[in-house]
Amino acid sequence: MKRTRRNRTVQSELNRWRWWEVRDLKQRWRMKEMEKTERRRSAVTNDKTATSKAKLMEKLEYKKKKKQKERKRK
């Protein structure tokens, strides 16, 4: 029995992505990656601001207490 050759062009056409589909997919992927990094970056900065704010508050409290002590001495 003779083996029939499958029409490869149709098959390749089915498997092949259009260039704009690939482009759109890449853009979507890039956007997702950007969002991930942005989220990570913002989380870090938020943490930094929170800690610096806490440090600043501690400093202010320390100064306040110091002033009160000095007033008591006088």
PDB file of N, CA and C in Angstrom:
ATOM      1  N   MET A   1       0.838  -1.192   0.000  1.00  0.00           N
ATOM      2  CA  MET A   1       0.000   0.000   0.000  1.00  0.00           C
ATOM      3  C   MET A   1       0.879   1.249   0.000  1.00  0.00           C
ATOM      4  N   LYS A   2       0.564   2.135  -0.896  1.00  0.00           N
ATOM      5  CA  LYS A   2       1.350   3.360  -1.022  1.00  0.00           C
ATOM      6  C   LYS A   2       0.949   4.352   0.076  1.00  0.00           C
ATOM      7  N   ARG A   3       2.001   4.927   0.696  1.00  0.00           N
ATOM      8  CA  ARG A   3       1.721   5.904   1.743  1.00  0.00           C
ATOM      9  C   ARG A   3       1.419   7.258   1.103  1.00  0.00           C
ATOM     10  N   THR A   4       0.330   7.870   1.514  1.00  0.00           N
ATOM     11  CA  THR A   4      -0.033   9.174   0.941  1.00  0.00           C
ATOM     12  C   THR A   4       0.699  10.279   1.702  1.00  0.00           C
ATOM     13  N   ARG A   5       1.154  11.221   0.929  1.00  0.00           N
ATOM     14  CA  ARG A   5       1.863  12.343   1.542  1.00  0.00           C
ATOM     15  C   ARG A   5       0.849  13.379   2.002  1.00  0.00           C
ATOM     16  N   ARG A   6       0.962  13.737   3.256  1.00  0.00           N
ATOM     17  CA  ARG A   6       0.036  14.716   3.808  1.00  0.00           C
ATOM     18  C   ARG A   6       0.391  16.104   3.288  1.00  0.00           C
ATOM     19  N   ASN A   7      -0.593  16.887   3.090  1.00  0.00           N
ATOM     20  CA  ASN A   7      -0.352  18.236   2.620  1.00  0.00           C
ATOM     21  C   ASN A   7       0.304  19.026   3.755  1.00  0.00           C
ATOM     22  N   ARG A   8       1.605  19.202   3.643  1.00  0.00           N
ATOM     23  CA  ARG A   8       2.369  19.823   4.731  1.00  0.00           C
ATOM     24  C   ARG A   8       2.102  21.322   4.862  1.00  0.00           C
ATOM     25  N   THR A   9       1.750  21.950   3.774  1.00  0.00           N
ATOM     26  CA  THR A   9       1.533  23.401   3.823  1.00  0.00           C
ATOM     27  C   THR A   9       0.364  23.746   4.746  1.00  0.00           C
ATOM     28  N   VAL A  10      -0.699  22.969   4.650  1.00  0.00           N
ATOM     29  CA  VAL A  10      -1.866  23.216   5.496  1.00  0.00           C
ATOM     30  C   VAL A  10      -1.486  22.985   6.956  1.00  0.00           C
ATOM     31  N   GLN A  11      -0.762  21.889   7.210  1.00  0.00           N
ATOM     32  CA  GLN A  11      -0.349  21.560   8.569  1.00  0.00           C
ATOM     33  C   GLN A  11       0.554  22.646   9.151  1.00  0.00           C
ATOM     34  N   SER A  12       1.519  23.079   8.353  1.00  0.00           N
ATOM     35  CA  SER A  12       2.439  24.115   8.831  1.00  0.00           C
ATOM     36  C   SER A  12       1.687  25.426   9.072  1.00  0.00           C
ATOM     37  N   GLU A  13       0.694  25.656   8.247  1.00  0.00           N
ATOM     38  CA  GLU A  13      -0.115  26.865   8.405  1.00  0.00           C
ATOM     39  C   GLU A  13      -0.882  26.817   9.728  1.00  0.00           C
ATOM     40  N   LEU A  14      -1.337  25.640  10.082  1.00  0.00           N
ATOM     41  CA  LEU A  14      -2.054  25.480  11.347  1.00  0.00           C
ATOM     42  C   LEU A  14      -1.110  25.683  12.535  1.00  0.00           C
ATOM     43  N   ASN A  15       0.103  25.157  12.405  1.00  0.00           N
ATOM     44  CA  ASN A  15       1.064  25.238  13.500  1.00  0.00           C
ATOM     45  C   ASN A  15       1.745  26.597  13.603  1.00  0.00           C
ATOM     46  N   ARG A  16       1.818  27.281  12.476  1.00  0.00           N
ATOM     47  CA  ARG A  16       2.561  28.539  12.460  1.00  0.00           C
ATOM     48  C   ARG A  16       1.765  29.680  13.079  1.00  0.00           C
ATOM     49  N   TRP A  17       2.436  30.491  13.858  1.00  0.00           N
ATOM     50  CA  TRP A  17       1.803  31.671  14.437  1.00  0.00           C
ATOM     51  C   TRP A  17       1.966  32.828  13.472  1.00  0.00           C
ATOM     52  N   ARG A  18       0.985  33.664  13.432  1.00  0.00           N
ATOM     53  CA  ARG A  18       1.122  34.886  12.647  1.00  0.00           C
ATOM     54  C   ARG A  18       2.092  35.793  13.386  1.00  0.00           C
ATOM     55  N   TRP A  19       2.847  36.607  12.682  1.00  0.00           N
ATOM     56  CA  TRP A  19       3.867  37.437  13.330  1.00  0.00           C
ATOM     57  C   TRP A  19       3.259  38.417  14.322  1.00  0.00           C
ATOM     58  N   TRP A  20       2.038  38.923  14.002  1.00  0.00           N
ATOM     59  CA  TRP A  20       1.416  39.881  14.922  1.00  0.00           C
ATOM     60  C   TRP A  20       0.902  39.194  16.193  1.00  0.00           C
ATOM     61  N   GLU A  21       0.522  37.915  16.059  1.00  0.00           N
ATOM     62  CA  GLU A  21       0.108  37.164  17.248  1.00  0.00           C
ATOM     63  C   GLU A  21       1.289  36.991  18.193  1.00  0.00           C
ATOM     64  N   VAL A  22       2.437  36.679  17.619  1.00  0.00           N
ATOM     65  CA  VAL A  22       3.661  36.515  18.415  1.00  0.00           C
ATOM     66  C   VAL A  22       4.009  37.841  19.081  1.00  0.00           C
ATOM     67  N   ARG A  23       3.918  38.919  18.305  1.00  0.00           N
ATOM     68  CA  ARG A  23       4.226  40.253  18.835  1.00  0.00           C
ATOM     69  C   ARG A  23       3.322  40.600  20.020  1.00  0.00           C
ATOM     70  N   ASP A  24       2.011  40.354  19.846  1.00  0.00           N
ATOM     71  CA  ASP A  24       1.054  40.655  20.912  1.00  0.00           C
ATOM     72  C   ASP A  24       1.334  39.832  22.164  1.00  0.00           C
ATOM     73  N   LEU A  25       1.653  38.567  21.946  1.00  0.00           N
ATOM     74  CA  LEU A  25       1.947  37.683  23.069  1.00  0.00           C
ATOM     75  C   LEU A  25       3.173  38.174  23.832  1.00  0.00           C
ATOM     76  N   LYS A  26       4.203  38.558  23.078  1.00  0.00           N
ATOM     77  CA  LYS A  26       5.434  39.065  23.699  1.00  0.00           C
ATOM     78  C   LYS A  26       5.161  40.342  24.475  1.00  0.00           C
ATOM     79  N   GLN A  27       4.358  41.231  23.891  1.00  0.00           N
ATOM     80  CA  GLN A  27       4.025  42.491  24.565  1.00  0.00           C
ATOM     81  C   GLN A  27       3.274  42.238  25.866  1.00  0.00           C
ATOM     82  N   ARG A  28       2.320  41.308  25.803  1.00  0.00           N
ATOM     83  CA  ARG A  28       1.541  40.968  26.995  1.00  0.00           C
ATOM     84  C   ARG A  28       2.458  40.416  28.086  1.00  0.00           C
ATOM     85  N   TRP A  29       3.378  39.538  27.672  1.00  0.00           N
ATOM     86  CA  TRP A  29       4.319  38.934  28.613  1.00  0.00           C
ATOM     87  C   TRP A  29       5.210  40.008  29.238  1.00  0.00           C
ATOM     88  N   ARG A  30       5.685  40.924  28.388  1.00  0.00           N
ATOM     89  CA  ARG A  30       6.558  42.002  28.867  1.00  0.00           C
ATOM     90  C   ARG A  30       5.825  42.878  29.886  1.00  0.00           C
ATOM     91  N   MET A  31       4.561  43.173  29.601  1.00  0.00           N
ATOM     92  CA  MET A  31       3.760  43.990  30.511  1.00  0.00           C
ATOM     93  C   MET A  31       3.582  43.295  31.862  1.00  0.00           C
ATOM     94  N   LYS A  32       3.332  41.980  31.817  1.00  0.00           N
ATOM     95  CA  LYS A  32       3.174  41.218  33.053  1.00  0.00           C
ATOM     96  C   LYS A  32       4.451  41.277  33.876  1.00  0.00           C
ATOM     97  N   GLU A  33       5.594  41.099  33.203  1.00  0.00           N
ATOM     98  CA  GLU A  33       6.892  41.144  33.887  1.00  0.00           C
ATOM     99  C   GLU A  33       7.113  42.513  34.523  1.00  0.00           C
ATOM    100  N   MET A  34       6.763  43.567  33.778  1.00  0.00           N
ATOM    101  CA  MET A  34       6.931  44.929  34.288  1.00  0.00           C
ATOM    102  C   MET A  34       6.082  45.135  35.542  1.00  0.00           C
ATOM    103  N   GLU A  35       4.842  44.637  35.496  1.00  0.00           N
ATOM    104  CA  GLU A  35       3.948  44.771  36.651  1.00  0.00           C
ATOM    105  C   GLU A  35       4.512  44.049  37.865  1.00  0.00           C
ATOM    106  N   LYS A  36       5.068  42.846  37.624  1.00  0.00           N
ATOM    107  CA  LYS A  36       5.659  42.077  38.723  1.00  0.00           C
ATOM    108  C   LYS A  36       6.792  42.850  39.370  1.00  0.00           C
ATOM    109  N   THR A  37       7.708  43.360  38.537  1.00  0.00           N
ATOM    110  CA  THR A  37       8.858  44.091  39.077  1.00  0.00           C
ATOM    111  C   THR A  37       8.397  45.361  39.779  1.00  0.00           C
ATOM    112  N   GLU A  38       7.391  46.015  39.206  1.00  0.00           N
ATOM    113  CA  GLU A  38       6.865  47.250  39.801  1.00  0.00           C
ATOM    114  C   GLU A  38       6.272  46.963  41.175  1.00  0.00           C
ATOM    115  N   ARG A  39       5.521  45.863  41.260  1.00  0.00           N
ATOM    116  CA  ARG A  39       4.925  45.478  42.534  1.00  0.00           C
ATOM    117  C   ARG A  39       6.008  45.199  43.569  1.00  0.00           C
ATOM    118  N   ARG A  40       7.042  44.469  43.113  1.00  0.00           N
ATOM    119  CA  ARG A  40       8.144  44.122  44.012  1.00  0.00           C
ATOM    120  C   ARG A  40       8.855  45.393  44.471  1.00  0.00           C
ATOM    121  N   ARG A  41       9.106  46.296  43.515  1.00  0.00           N
ATOM    122  CA  ARG A  41       9.811  47.541  43.806  1.00  0.00           C
ATOM    123  C   ARG A  41       9.004  48.404  44.776  1.00  0.00           C
ATOM    124  N   SER A  42       7.702  48.506  44.524  1.00  0.00           N
ATOM    125  CA  SER A  42       6.851  49.336  45.381  1.00  0.00           C
ATOM    126  C   SER A  42       6.771  48.746  46.784  1.00  0.00           C
ATOM    127  N   ALA A  43       6.764  47.422  46.877  1.00  0.00           N
ATOM    128  CA  ALA A  43       6.728  46.784  48.200  1.00  0.00           C
ATOM    129  C   ALA A  43       7.984  47.139  48.983  1.00  0.00           C
ATOM    130  N   VAL A  44       9.120  47.130  48.306  1.00  0.00           N
ATOM    131  CA  VAL A  44      10.390  47.465  48.955  1.00  0.00           C
ATOM    132  C   VAL A  44      10.384  48.918  49.405  1.00  0.00           C
ATOM    133  N   THR A  45       9.959  49.824  48.528  1.00  0.00           N
ATOM    134  CA  THR A  45       9.956  51.248  48.878  1.00  0.00           C
ATOM    135  C   THR A  45       8.975  51.522  50.009  1.00  0.00           C
ATOM    136  N   ASN A  46       7.827  50.850  49.981  1.00  0.00           N
ATOM    137  CA  ASN A  46       6.854  51.035  51.060  1.00  0.00           C
ATOM    138  C   ASN A  46       7.451  50.611  52.389  1.00  0.00           C
ATOM    139  N   ASP A  47       8.164  49.492  52.356  1.00  0.00           N
ATOM    140  CA  ASP A  47       8.810  48.989  53.564  1.00  0.00           C
ATOM    141  C   ASP A  47       9.839  50.002  54.057  1.00  0.00           C
ATOM    142  N   LYS A  48      10.626  50.522  53.122  1.00  0.00           N
ATOM    143  CA  LYS A  48      11.660  51.502  53.470  1.00  0.00           C
ATOM    144  C   LYS A  48      11.036  52.741  54.104  1.00  0.00           C
ATOM    145  N   THR A  49       9.979  53.246  53.495  1.00  0.00           N
ATOM    146  CA  THR A  49       9.347  54.464  54.018  1.00  0.00           C
ATOM    147  C   THR A  49       8.753  54.206  55.393  1.00  0.00           C
ATOM    148  N   ALA A  50       8.202  53.018  55.574  1.00  0.00           N
ATOM    149  CA  ALA A  50       7.607  52.689  56.875  1.00  0.00           C
ATOM    150  C   ALA A  50       8.684  52.667  57.953  1.00  0.00           C
ATOM    151  N   THR A  51       9.816  52.031  57.649  1.00  0.00           N
ATOM    152  CA  THR A  51      10.891  51.947  58.649  1.00  0.00           C
ATOM    153  C   THR A  51      11.487  53.319  58.906  1.00  0.00           C
ATOM    154  N   SER A  52      11.688  54.098  57.858  1.00  0.00           N
ATOM    155  CA  SER A  52      12.273  55.430  58.045  1.00  0.00           C
ATOM    156  C   SER A  52      11.314  56.320  58.843  1.00  0.00           C
ATOM    157  N   LYS A  53      10.022  56.154  58.605  1.00  0.00           N
ATOM    158  CA  LYS A  53       9.019  56.925  59.332  1.00  0.00           C
ATOM    159  C   LYS A  53       9.063  56.564  60.820  1.00  0.00           C
ATOM    160  N   ALA A  54       9.170  55.263  61.084  1.00  0.00           N
ATOM    161  CA  ALA A  54       9.240  54.798  62.473  1.00  0.00           C
ATOM    162  C   ALA A  54      10.487  55.361  63.156  1.00  0.00           C
ATOM    163  N   LYS A  55      11.599  55.332  62.440  1.00  0.00           N
ATOM    164  CA  LYS A  55      12.852  55.870  62.985  1.00  0.00           C
ATOM    165  C   LYS A  55      12.712  57.359  63.282  1.00  0.00           C
ATOM    166  N   LEU A  56      12.088  58.066  62.367  1.00  0.00           N
ATOM    167  CA  LEU A  56      11.884  59.503  62.531  1.00  0.00           C
ATOM    168  C   LEU A  56      11.019  59.784  63.762  1.00  0.00           C
ATOM    169  N   MET A  57       9.964  58.996  63.924  1.00  0.00           N
ATOM    170  CA  MET A  57       9.081  59.161  65.079  1.00  0.00           C
ATOM    171  C   MET A  57       9.840  58.907  66.382  1.00  0.00           C
ATOM    172  N   GLU A  58      10.667  57.856  66.381  1.00  0.00           N
ATOM    173  CA  GLU A  58      11.474  57.551  67.567  1.00  0.00           C
ATOM    174  C   GLU A  58      12.394  58.718  67.895  1.00  0.00           C
ATOM    175  N   LYS A  59      13.014  59.265  66.861  1.00  0.00           N
ATOM    176  CA  LYS A  59      13.931  60.392  67.030  1.00  0.00           C
ATOM    177  C   LYS A  59      13.199  61.585  67.652  1.00  0.00           C
ATOM    178  N   LEU A  60      12.017  61.878  67.124  1.00  0.00           N
ATOM    179  CA  LEU A  60      11.230  63.001  67.630  1.00  0.00           C
ATOM    180  C   LEU A  60      10.833  62.790  69.093  1.00  0.00           C
ATOM    181  N   GLU A  61      10.420  61.547  69.392  1.00  0.00           N
ATOM    182  CA  GLU A  61      10.050  61.228  70.775  1.00  0.00           C
ATOM    183  C   GLU A  61      11.244  61.409  71.704  1.00  0.00           C
ATOM    184  N   TYR A  62      12.406  60.945  71.244  1.00  0.00           N
ATOM    185  CA  TYR A  62      13.637  61.059  72.034  1.00  0.00           C
ATOM    186  C   TYR A  62      13.952  62.529  72.309  1.00  0.00           C
ATOM    187  N   LYS A  63      13.840  63.363  71.269  1.00  0.00           N
ATOM    188  CA  LYS A  63      14.106  64.799  71.418  1.00  0.00           C
ATOM    189  C   LYS A  63      13.122  65.432  72.402  1.00  0.00           C
ATOM    190  N   LYS A  64      11.858  65.023  72.300  1.00  0.00           N
ATOM    191  CA  LYS A  64      10.811  65.546  73.173  1.00  0.00           C
ATOM    192  C   LYS A  64      11.131  65.221  74.639  1.00  0.00           C
ATOM    193  N   LYS A  65      11.485  63.957  74.885  1.00  0.00           N
ATOM    194  CA  LYS A  65      11.818  63.519  76.241  1.00  0.00           C
ATOM    195  C   LYS A  65      13.040  64.265  76.765  1.00  0.00           C
ATOM    196  N   LYS A  66      14.014  64.453  75.882  1.00  0.00           N
ATOM    197  CA  LYS A  66      15.244  65.155  76.255  1.00  0.00           C
ATOM    198  C   LYS A  66      14.925  66.591  76.692  1.00  0.00           C
ATOM    199  N   LYS A  67      14.061  67.257  75.922  1.00  0.00           N
ATOM    200  CA  LYS A  67      13.654  68.630  76.251  1.00  0.00           C
ATOM    201  C   LYS A  67      12.969  68.683  77.616  1.00  0.00           C
ATOM    202  N   GLN A  68      12.078  67.714  77.856  1.00  0.00           N
ATOM    203  CA  GLN A  68      11.358  67.668  79.130  1.00  0.00           C
ATOM    204  C   GLN A  68      12.328  67.483  80.298  1.00  0.00           C
ATOM    205  N   LYS A  69      13.329  66.627  80.109  1.00  0.00           N
ATOM    206  CA  LYS A  69      14.336  66.396  81.151  1.00  0.00           C
ATOM    207  C   LYS A  69      15.104  67.678  81.444  1.00  0.00           C
ATOM    208  N   GLU A  70      15.473  68.383  80.378  1.00  0.00           N
ATOM    209  CA  GLU A  70      16.222  69.636  80.537  1.00  0.00           C
ATOM    210  C   GLU A  70      15.388  70.676  81.289  1.00  0.00           C
ATOM    211  N   ARG A  71      14.106  70.736  81.017  1.00  0.00           N
ATOM    212  CA  ARG A  71      13.210  71.679  81.693  1.00  0.00           C
ATOM    213  C   ARG A  71      13.120  71.363  83.184  1.00  0.00           C
ATOM    214  N   LYS A  72      13.064  70.069  83.492  1.00  0.00           N
ATOM    215  CA  LYS A  72      12.969  69.646  84.890  1.00  0.00           C
ATOM    216  C   LYS A  72      14.226  70.040  85.661  1.00  0.00           C
ATOM    217  N   ARG A  73      15.383  69.973  85.021  1.00  0.00           N
ATOM    218  CA  ARG A  73      16.660  70.312  85.661  1.00  0.00           C
ATOM    219  C   ARG A  73      16.716  71.789  86.047  1.00  0.00           C
ATOM    220  N   LYS A  74      16.149  72.649  85.208  1.00  0.00           N
ATOM    221  CA  LYS A  74      16.235  74.106  85.440  1.00  0.00           C
ATOM    222  C   LYS A  74      15.400  74.591  86.577  1.00  0.00           C
TER     223      LYS A  74
END
